[in-house]
PDB file of C-alpha atoms in Angstrom:
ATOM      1  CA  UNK A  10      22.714   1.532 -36.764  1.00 55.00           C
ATOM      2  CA  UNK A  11      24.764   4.348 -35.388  1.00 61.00           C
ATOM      3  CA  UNK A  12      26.487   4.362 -32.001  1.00 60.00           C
ATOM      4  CA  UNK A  13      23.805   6.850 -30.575  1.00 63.00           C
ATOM      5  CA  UNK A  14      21.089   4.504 -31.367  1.00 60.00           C
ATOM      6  CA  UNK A  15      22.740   1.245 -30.033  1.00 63.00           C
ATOM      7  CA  UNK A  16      23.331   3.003 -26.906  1.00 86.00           C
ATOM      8  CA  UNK A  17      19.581   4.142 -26.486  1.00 85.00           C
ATOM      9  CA  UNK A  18      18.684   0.726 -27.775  1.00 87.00           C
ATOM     10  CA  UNK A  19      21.314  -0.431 -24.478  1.00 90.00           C
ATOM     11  CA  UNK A  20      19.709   1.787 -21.924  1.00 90.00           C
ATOM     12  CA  UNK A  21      16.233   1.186 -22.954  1.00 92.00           C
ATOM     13  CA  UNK A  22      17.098  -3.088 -22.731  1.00 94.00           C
ATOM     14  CA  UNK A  23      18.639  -1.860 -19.429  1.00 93.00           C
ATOM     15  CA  UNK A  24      15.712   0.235 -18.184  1.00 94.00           C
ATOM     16  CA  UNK A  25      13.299  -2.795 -19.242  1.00 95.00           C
ATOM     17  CA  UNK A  26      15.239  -5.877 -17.292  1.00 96.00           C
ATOM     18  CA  UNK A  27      15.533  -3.123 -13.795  1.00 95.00           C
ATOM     19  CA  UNK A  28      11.396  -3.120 -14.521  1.00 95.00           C
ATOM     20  CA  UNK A  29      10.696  -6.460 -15.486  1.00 95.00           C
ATOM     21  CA  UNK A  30      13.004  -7.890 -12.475  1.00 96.00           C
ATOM     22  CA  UNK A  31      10.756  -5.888 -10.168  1.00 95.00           C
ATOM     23  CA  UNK A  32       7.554  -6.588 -11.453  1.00 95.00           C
ATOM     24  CA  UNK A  33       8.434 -10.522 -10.778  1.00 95.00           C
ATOM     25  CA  UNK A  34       8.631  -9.870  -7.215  1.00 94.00           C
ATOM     26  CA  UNK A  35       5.952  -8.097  -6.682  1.00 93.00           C
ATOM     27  CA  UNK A  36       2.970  -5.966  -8.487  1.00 94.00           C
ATOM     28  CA  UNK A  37       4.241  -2.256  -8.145  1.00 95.00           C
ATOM     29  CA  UNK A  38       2.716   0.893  -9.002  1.00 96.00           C
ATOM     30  CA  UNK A  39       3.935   3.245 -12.016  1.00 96.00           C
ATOM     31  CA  UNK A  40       5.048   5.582  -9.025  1.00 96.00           C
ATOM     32  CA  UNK A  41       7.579   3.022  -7.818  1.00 96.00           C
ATOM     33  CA  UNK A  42       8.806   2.124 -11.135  1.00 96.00           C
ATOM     34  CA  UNK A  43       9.551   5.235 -11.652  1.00 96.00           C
ATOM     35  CA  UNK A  44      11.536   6.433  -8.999  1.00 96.00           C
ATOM     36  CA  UNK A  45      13.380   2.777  -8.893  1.00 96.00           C
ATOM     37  CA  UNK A  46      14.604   3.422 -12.650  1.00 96.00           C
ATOM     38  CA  UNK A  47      15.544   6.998 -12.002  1.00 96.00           C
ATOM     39  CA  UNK A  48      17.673   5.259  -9.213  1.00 96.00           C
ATOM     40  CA  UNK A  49      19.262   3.356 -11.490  1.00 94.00           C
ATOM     41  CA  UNK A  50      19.824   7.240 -13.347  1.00 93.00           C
ATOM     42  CA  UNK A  51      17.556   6.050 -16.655  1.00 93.00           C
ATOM     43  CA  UNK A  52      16.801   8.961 -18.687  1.00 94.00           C
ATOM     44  CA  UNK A  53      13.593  10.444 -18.234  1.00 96.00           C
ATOM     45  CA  UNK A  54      12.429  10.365 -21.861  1.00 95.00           C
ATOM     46  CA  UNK A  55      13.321   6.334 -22.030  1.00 95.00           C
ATOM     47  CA  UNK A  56      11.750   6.049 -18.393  1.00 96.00           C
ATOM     48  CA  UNK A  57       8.027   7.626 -20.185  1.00 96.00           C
ATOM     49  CA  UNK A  58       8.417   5.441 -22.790  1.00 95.00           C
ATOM     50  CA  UNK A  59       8.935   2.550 -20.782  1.00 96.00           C
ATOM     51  CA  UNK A  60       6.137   3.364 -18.681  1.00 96.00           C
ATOM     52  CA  UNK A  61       3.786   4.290 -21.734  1.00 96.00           C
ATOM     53  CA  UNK A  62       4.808   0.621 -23.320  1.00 95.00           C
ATOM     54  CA  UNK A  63       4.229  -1.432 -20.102  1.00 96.00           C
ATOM     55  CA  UNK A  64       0.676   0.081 -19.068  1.00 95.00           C
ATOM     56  CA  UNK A  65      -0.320  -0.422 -23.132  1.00 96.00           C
ATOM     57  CA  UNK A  66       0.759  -4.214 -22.285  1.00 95.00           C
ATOM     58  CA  UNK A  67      -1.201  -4.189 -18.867  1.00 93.00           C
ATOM     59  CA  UNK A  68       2.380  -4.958 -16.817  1.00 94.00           C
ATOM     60  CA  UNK A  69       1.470  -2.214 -14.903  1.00 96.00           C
ATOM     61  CA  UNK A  70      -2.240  -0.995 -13.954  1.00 96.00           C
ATOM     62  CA  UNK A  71      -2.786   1.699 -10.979  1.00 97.00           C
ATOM     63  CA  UNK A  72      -6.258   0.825 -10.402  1.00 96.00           C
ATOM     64  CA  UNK A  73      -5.658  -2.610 -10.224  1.00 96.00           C
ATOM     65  CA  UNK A  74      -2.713  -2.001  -8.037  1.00 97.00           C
ATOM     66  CA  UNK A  75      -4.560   0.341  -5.392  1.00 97.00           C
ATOM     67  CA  UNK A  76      -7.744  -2.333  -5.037  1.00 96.00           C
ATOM     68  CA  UNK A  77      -5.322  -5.117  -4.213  1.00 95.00           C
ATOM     69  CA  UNK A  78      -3.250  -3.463  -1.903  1.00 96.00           C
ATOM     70  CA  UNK A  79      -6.912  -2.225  -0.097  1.00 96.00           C
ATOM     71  CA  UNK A  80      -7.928  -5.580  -0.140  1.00 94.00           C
ATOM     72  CA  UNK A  81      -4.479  -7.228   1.092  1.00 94.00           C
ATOM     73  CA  UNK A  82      -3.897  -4.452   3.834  1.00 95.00           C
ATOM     74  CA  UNK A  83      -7.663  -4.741   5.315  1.00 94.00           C
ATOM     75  CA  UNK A  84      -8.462  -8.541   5.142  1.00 93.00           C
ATOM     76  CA  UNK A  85      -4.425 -10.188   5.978  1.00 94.00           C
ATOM     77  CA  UNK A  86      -2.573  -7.006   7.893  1.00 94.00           C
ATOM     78  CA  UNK A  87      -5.543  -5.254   9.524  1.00 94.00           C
ATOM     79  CA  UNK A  88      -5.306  -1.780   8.632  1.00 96.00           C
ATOM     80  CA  UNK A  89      -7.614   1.151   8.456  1.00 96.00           C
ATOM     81  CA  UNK A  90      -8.407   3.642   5.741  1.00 95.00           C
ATOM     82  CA  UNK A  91      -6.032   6.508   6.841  1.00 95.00           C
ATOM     83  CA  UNK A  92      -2.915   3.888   7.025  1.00 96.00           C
ATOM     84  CA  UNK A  93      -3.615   2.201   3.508  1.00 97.00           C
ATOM     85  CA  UNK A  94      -4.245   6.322   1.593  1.00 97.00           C
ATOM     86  CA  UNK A  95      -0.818   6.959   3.429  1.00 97.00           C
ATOM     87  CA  UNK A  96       0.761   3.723   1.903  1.00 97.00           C
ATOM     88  CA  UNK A  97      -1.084   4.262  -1.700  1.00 97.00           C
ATOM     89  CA  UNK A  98       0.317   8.242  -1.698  1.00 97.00           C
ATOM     90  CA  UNK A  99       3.751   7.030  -0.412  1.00 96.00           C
ATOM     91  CA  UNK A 100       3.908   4.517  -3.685  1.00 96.00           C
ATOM     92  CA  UNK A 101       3.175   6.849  -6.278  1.00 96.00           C
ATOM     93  CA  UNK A 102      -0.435   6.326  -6.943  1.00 97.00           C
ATOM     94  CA  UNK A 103      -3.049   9.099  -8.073  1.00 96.00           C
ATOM     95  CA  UNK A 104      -5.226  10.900  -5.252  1.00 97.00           C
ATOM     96  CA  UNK A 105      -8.126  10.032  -7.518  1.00 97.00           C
ATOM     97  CA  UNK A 106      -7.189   6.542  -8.438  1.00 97.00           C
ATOM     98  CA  UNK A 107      -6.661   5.860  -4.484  1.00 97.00           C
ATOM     99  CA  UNK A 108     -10.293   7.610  -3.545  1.00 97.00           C
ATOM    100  CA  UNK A 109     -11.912   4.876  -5.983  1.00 97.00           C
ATOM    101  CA  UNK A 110     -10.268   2.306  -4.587  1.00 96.00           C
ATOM    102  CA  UNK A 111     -11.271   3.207  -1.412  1.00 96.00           C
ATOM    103  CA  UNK A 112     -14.486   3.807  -2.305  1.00 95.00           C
ATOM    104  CA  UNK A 113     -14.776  -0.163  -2.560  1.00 90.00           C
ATOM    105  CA  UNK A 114     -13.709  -0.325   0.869  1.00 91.00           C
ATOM    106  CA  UNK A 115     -16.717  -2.168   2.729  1.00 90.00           C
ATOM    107  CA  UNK A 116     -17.435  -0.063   6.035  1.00 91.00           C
ATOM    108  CA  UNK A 117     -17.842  -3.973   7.846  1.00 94.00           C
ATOM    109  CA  UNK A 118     -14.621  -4.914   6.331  1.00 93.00           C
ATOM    110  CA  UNK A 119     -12.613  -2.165   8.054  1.00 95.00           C
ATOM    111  CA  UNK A 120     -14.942  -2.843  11.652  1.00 96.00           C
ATOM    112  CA  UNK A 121     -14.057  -6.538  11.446  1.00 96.00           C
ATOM    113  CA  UNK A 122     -10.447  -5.688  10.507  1.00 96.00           C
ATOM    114  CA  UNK A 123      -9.951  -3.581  13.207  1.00 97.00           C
ATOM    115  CA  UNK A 124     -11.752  -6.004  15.758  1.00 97.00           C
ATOM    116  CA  UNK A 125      -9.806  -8.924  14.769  1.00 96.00           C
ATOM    117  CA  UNK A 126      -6.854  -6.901  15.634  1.00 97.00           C
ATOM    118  CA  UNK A 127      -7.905  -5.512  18.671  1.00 97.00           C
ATOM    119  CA  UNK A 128      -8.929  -8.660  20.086  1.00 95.00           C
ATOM    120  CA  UNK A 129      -5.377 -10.573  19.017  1.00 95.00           C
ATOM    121  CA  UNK A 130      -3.877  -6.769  20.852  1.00 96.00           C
ATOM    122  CA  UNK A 131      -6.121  -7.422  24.094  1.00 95.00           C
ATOM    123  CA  UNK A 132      -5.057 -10.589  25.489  1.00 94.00           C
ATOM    124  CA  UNK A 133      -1.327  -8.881  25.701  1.00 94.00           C
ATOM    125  CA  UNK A 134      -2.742  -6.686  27.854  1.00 94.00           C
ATOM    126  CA  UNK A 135      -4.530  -8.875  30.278  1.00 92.00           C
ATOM    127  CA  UNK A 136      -3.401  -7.619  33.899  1.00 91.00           C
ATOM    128  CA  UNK A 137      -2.695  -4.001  32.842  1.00 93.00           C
ATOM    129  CA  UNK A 138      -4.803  -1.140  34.707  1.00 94.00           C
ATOM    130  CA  UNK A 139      -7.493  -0.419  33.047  1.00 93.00           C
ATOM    131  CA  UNK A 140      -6.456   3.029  31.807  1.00 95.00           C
ATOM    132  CA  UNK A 141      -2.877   2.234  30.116  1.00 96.00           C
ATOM    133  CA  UNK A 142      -4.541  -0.883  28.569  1.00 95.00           C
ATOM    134  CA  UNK A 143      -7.134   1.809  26.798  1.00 96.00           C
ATOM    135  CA  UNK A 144      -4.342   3.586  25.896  1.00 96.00           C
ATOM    136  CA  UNK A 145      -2.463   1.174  24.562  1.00 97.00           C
ATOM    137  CA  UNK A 146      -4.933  -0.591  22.606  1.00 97.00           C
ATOM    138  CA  UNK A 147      -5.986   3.428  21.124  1.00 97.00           C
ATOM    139  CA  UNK A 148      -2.778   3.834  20.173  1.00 97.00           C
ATOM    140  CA  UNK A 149      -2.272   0.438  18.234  1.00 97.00           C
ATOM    141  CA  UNK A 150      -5.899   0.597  16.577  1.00 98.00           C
ATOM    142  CA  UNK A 151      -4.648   4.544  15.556  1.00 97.00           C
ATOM    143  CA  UNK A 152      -1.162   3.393  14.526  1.00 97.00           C
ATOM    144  CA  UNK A 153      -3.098   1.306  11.989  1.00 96.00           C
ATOM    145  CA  UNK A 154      -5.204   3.653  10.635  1.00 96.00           C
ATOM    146  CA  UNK A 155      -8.694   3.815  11.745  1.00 97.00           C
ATOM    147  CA  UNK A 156     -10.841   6.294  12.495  1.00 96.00           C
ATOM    148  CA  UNK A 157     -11.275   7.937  16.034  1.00 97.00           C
ATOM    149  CA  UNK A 158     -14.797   6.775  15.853  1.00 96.00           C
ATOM    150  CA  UNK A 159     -13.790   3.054  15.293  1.00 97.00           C
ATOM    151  CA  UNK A 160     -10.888   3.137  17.275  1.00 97.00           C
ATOM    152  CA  UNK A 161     -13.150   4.655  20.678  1.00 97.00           C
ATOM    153  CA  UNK A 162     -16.243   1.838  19.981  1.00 97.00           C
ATOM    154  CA  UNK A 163     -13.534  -1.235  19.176  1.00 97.00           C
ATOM    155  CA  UNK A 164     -11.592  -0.425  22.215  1.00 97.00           C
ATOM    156  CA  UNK A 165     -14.737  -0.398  24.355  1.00 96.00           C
ATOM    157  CA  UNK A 166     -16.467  -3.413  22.714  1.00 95.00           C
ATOM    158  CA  UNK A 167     -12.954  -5.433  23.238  1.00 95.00           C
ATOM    159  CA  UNK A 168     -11.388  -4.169  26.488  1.00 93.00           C
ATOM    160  CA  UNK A 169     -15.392  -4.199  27.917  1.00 85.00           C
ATOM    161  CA  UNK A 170     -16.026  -7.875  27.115  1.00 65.00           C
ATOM    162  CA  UNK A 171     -12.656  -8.554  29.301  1.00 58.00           C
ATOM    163  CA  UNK A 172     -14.448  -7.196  32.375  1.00 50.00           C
TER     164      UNK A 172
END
Protein backbone atom coordinates (compact mmCIF):
# COMPACT_ATOMS: atom_id res chain seq x y z
CA UNK A 1 0.00 0.00 0.00
CA UNK A 2 1.43 3.33 -0.93
CA UNK A 3 1.56 6.38 1.32
CA UNK A 4 -1.33 8.09 -0.72
CA UNK A 5 -3.58 5.27 -0.06
CA UNK A 6 -2.85 4.83 3.73
CA UNK A 7 -3.54 8.38 4.13
CA UNK A 8 -7.04 8.21 2.32
CA UNK A 9 -7.50 4.94 4.12
CA UNK A 10 -6.59 7.51 7.54
CA UNK A 11 -9.00 10.23 6.61
CA UNK A 12 -11.74 8.03 5.53
CA UNK A 13 -11.30 5.92 9.33
CA UNK A 14 -11.24 9.58 10.52
CA UNK A 15 -14.29 10.84 8.62
CA UNK A 16 -16.20 7.51 9.78
CA UNK A 17 -15.45 7.72 13.84
CA UNK A 18 -16.51 12.04 13.54
CA UNK A 19 -19.94 10.22 11.93
CA UNK A 20 -20.36 7.30 13.90
CA UNK A 21 -19.64 9.40 17.29
CA UNK A 22 -22.53 11.61 16.22
CA UNK A 23 -24.92 9.25 15.16
CA UNK A 24 -24.64 7.68 18.93
CA UNK A 25 -25.94 10.77 20.31
CA UNK A 26 -28.48 11.39 18.38
CA UNK A 27 -30.28 10.40 14.85
CA UNK A 28 -29.06 13.25 12.43
CA UNK A 29 -29.89 14.02 9.01
CA UNK A 30 -27.37 13.56 5.92
CA UNK A 31 -27.49 17.52 5.93
CA UNK A 32 -25.87 17.67 9.36
CA UNK A 33 -23.41 15.06 8.72
CA UNK A 34 -22.33 16.75 6.18
CA UNK A 35 -21.59 20.05 7.18
CA UNK A 36 -20.19 18.52 10.72
CA UNK A 37 -17.45 16.50 8.61
CA UNK A 38 -16.66 19.40 6.36
CA UNK A 39 -16.03 21.09 9.83
CA UNK A 40 -13.74 18.76 10.65
CA UNK A 41 -12.21 19.87 6.74
CA UNK A 42 -12.93 16.01 5.30
CA UNK A 43 -12.57 16.00 1.69
CA UNK A 44 -15.58 16.22 -0.22
CA UNK A 45 -15.10 13.13 -2.38
CA UNK A 46 -14.46 10.88 1.02
CA UNK A 47 -17.44 12.92 2.67
CA UNK A 48 -19.95 11.38 -0.62
CA UNK A 49 -18.62 8.27 -0.11
CA UNK A 50 -19.17 8.20 3.40
CA UNK A 51 -22.54 9.37 3.01
CA UNK A 52 -23.32 6.93 -0.01
CA UNK A 53 -21.94 3.89 2.41
CA UNK A 54 -23.95 4.87 5.55
CA UNK A 55 -27.51 5.44 3.82
CA UNK A 56 -26.71 1.82 1.82
CA UNK A 57 -26.32 0.53 5.62
CA UNK A 58 -29.54 2.47 6.79
CA UNK A 59 -27.22 4.64 9.54
CA UNK A 60 -28.69 7.41 8.06
CA UNK A 61 -32.38 7.69 6.48
CA UNK A 62 -33.97 11.33 5.70
CA UNK A 63 -37.41 10.17 5.67
CA UNK A 64 -37.14 8.44 8.70
CA UNK A 65 -35.37 11.33 10.22
CA UNK A 66 -38.03 14.12 9.17
CA UNK A 67 -41.21 11.80 10.55
CA UNK A 68 -39.54 11.51 13.93
CA UNK A 69 -38.55 14.85 14.42
CA UNK A 70 -42.55 15.79 13.28
CA UNK A 71 -43.65 13.45 15.64
CA UNK A 72 -41.15 14.45 18.63
CA UNK A 73 -41.63 18.31 18.00
CA UNK A 74 -45.68 18.07 17.88
CA UNK A 75 -46.55 15.44 20.60
CA UNK A 76 -43.35 16.32 23.55
CA UNK A 77 -42.30 20.21 22.55
CA UNK A 78 -45.58 21.54 21.11
CA UNK A 79 -44.78 23.02 17.93
CA UNK A 80 -46.62 23.93 14.81
CA UNK A 81 -46.03 23.15 11.17
CA UNK A 82 -44.18 26.41 10.15
CA UNK A 83 -41.60 25.95 13.27
CA UNK A 84 -40.84 22.12 12.58
CA UNK A 85 -40.35 22.96 8.10
CA UNK A 86 -38.00 25.76 9.56
CA UNK A 87 -36.12 23.19 11.83
CA UNK A 88 -36.22 20.27 8.98
CA UNK A 89 -34.72 23.07 6.20
CA UNK A 90 -32.24 24.36 8.86
CA UNK A 91 -30.85 20.49 9.22
CA UNK A 92 -30.28 19.73 5.79
CA UNK A 93 -33.29 17.81 4.79
CA UNK A 94 -35.01 17.81 1.20
CA UNK A 95 -38.06 20.30 0.58
CA UNK A 96 -39.77 17.21 -0.76
CA UNK A 97 -38.74 14.74 1.84
CA UNK A 98 -39.98 17.43 4.60
CA UNK A 99 -43.56 18.04 2.60
CA UNK A 100 -44.15 14.10 3.05
CA UNK A 101 -43.41 14.12 6.32
CA UNK A 102 -45.61 16.70 6.95
CA UNK A 103 -48.10 15.40 5.05
CA UNK A 104 -48.49 12.76 8.02
CA UNK A 105 -48.99 15.53 10.24
CA UNK A 106 -52.61 14.89 11.80
CA UNK A 107 -54.53 18.37 11.61
CA UNK A 108 -55.90 17.26 15.57
CA UNK A 109 -52.40 16.57 16.49
CA UNK A 110 -51.16 20.11 15.78
CA UNK A 111 -54.83 21.65 17.50
CA UNK A 112 -54.16 19.57 20.61
CA UNK A 113 -50.45 20.50 20.52
CA UNK A 114 -51.02 23.91 20.38
CA UNK A 115 -53.88 23.80 23.11
CA UNK A 116 -51.87 21.93 25.51
CA UNK A 117 -49.45 24.69 25.22
CA UNK A 118 -51.61 27.44 25.37
CA UNK A 119 -53.32 26.30 28.32
CA UNK A 120 -49.77 25.47 30.36
CA UNK A 121 -48.97 29.56 28.70
CA UNK A 122 -52.41 30.88 30.25
CA UNK A 123 -52.23 30.36 33.82
CA UNK A 124 -48.85 32.69 33.67
CA UNK A 125 -50.91 35.15 32.61
CA UNK A 126 -53.68 35.09 35.10
CA UNK A 127 -54.12 38.88 36.31
CA UNK A 128 -52.82 40.46 33.07
CA UNK A 129 -55.35 42.90 31.12
CA UNK A 130 -57.04 41.26 28.88
CA UNK A 131 -55.37 42.72 25.78
CA UNK A 132 -51.46 42.10 26.60
CA UNK A 133 -52.49 38.58 27.80
CA UNK A 134 -53.93 38.07 23.95
CA UNK A 135 -50.92 39.32 22.89
CA UNK A 136 -48.79 37.48 24.69
CA UNK A 137 -50.30 34.21 24.35
CA UNK A 138 -50.39 35.18 20.05
CA UNK A 139 -47.06 35.71 20.18
CA UNK A 140 -45.98 32.40 22.04
CA UNK A 141 -48.54 30.15 19.98
CA UNK A 142 -46.75 32.13 16.66
CA UNK A 143 -43.23 31.76 18.08
CA UNK A 144 -44.03 28.03 17.86
CA UNK A 145 -45.21 27.78 14.65
CA UNK A 146 -48.83 27.62 14.06
CA UNK A 147 -50.94 28.98 11.83
CA UNK A 148 -52.74 32.45 12.22
CA UNK A 149 -55.91 30.54 12.02
CA UNK A 150 -54.99 28.22 15.01
CA UNK A 151 -53.20 30.63 16.83
CA UNK A 152 -56.60 33.36 16.71
CA UNK A 153 -59.26 30.21 17.69
CA UNK A 154 -56.66 28.62 20.54
CA UNK A 155 -56.14 31.96 22.04
CA UNK A 156 -59.89 32.59 22.20
CA UNK A 157 -60.93 29.04 23.25
CA UNK A 158 -58.10 29.32 26.18
CA UNK A 159 -57.99 32.96 27.32
CA UNK A 160 -62.22 32.77 26.90
CA UNK A 161 -62.67 29.79 29.24
CA UNK A 162 -60.59 32.05 31.92
CA UNK A 163 -63.43 34.58 31.90
Amino acid sequence: MTSEETSRADQVEFARRIALNLLERRQRSEGELRAALARKNVPQDIIDELMTRFTEVQLIDDAAFAEALVTTRVQVERRGRTRIRQELRTKGVDQEIIDEALSGLDVEDEWEAARTFASRRAKSLVGLDPLKAQRRLMGALARRGFSPSIVTQVTRETLGAQD
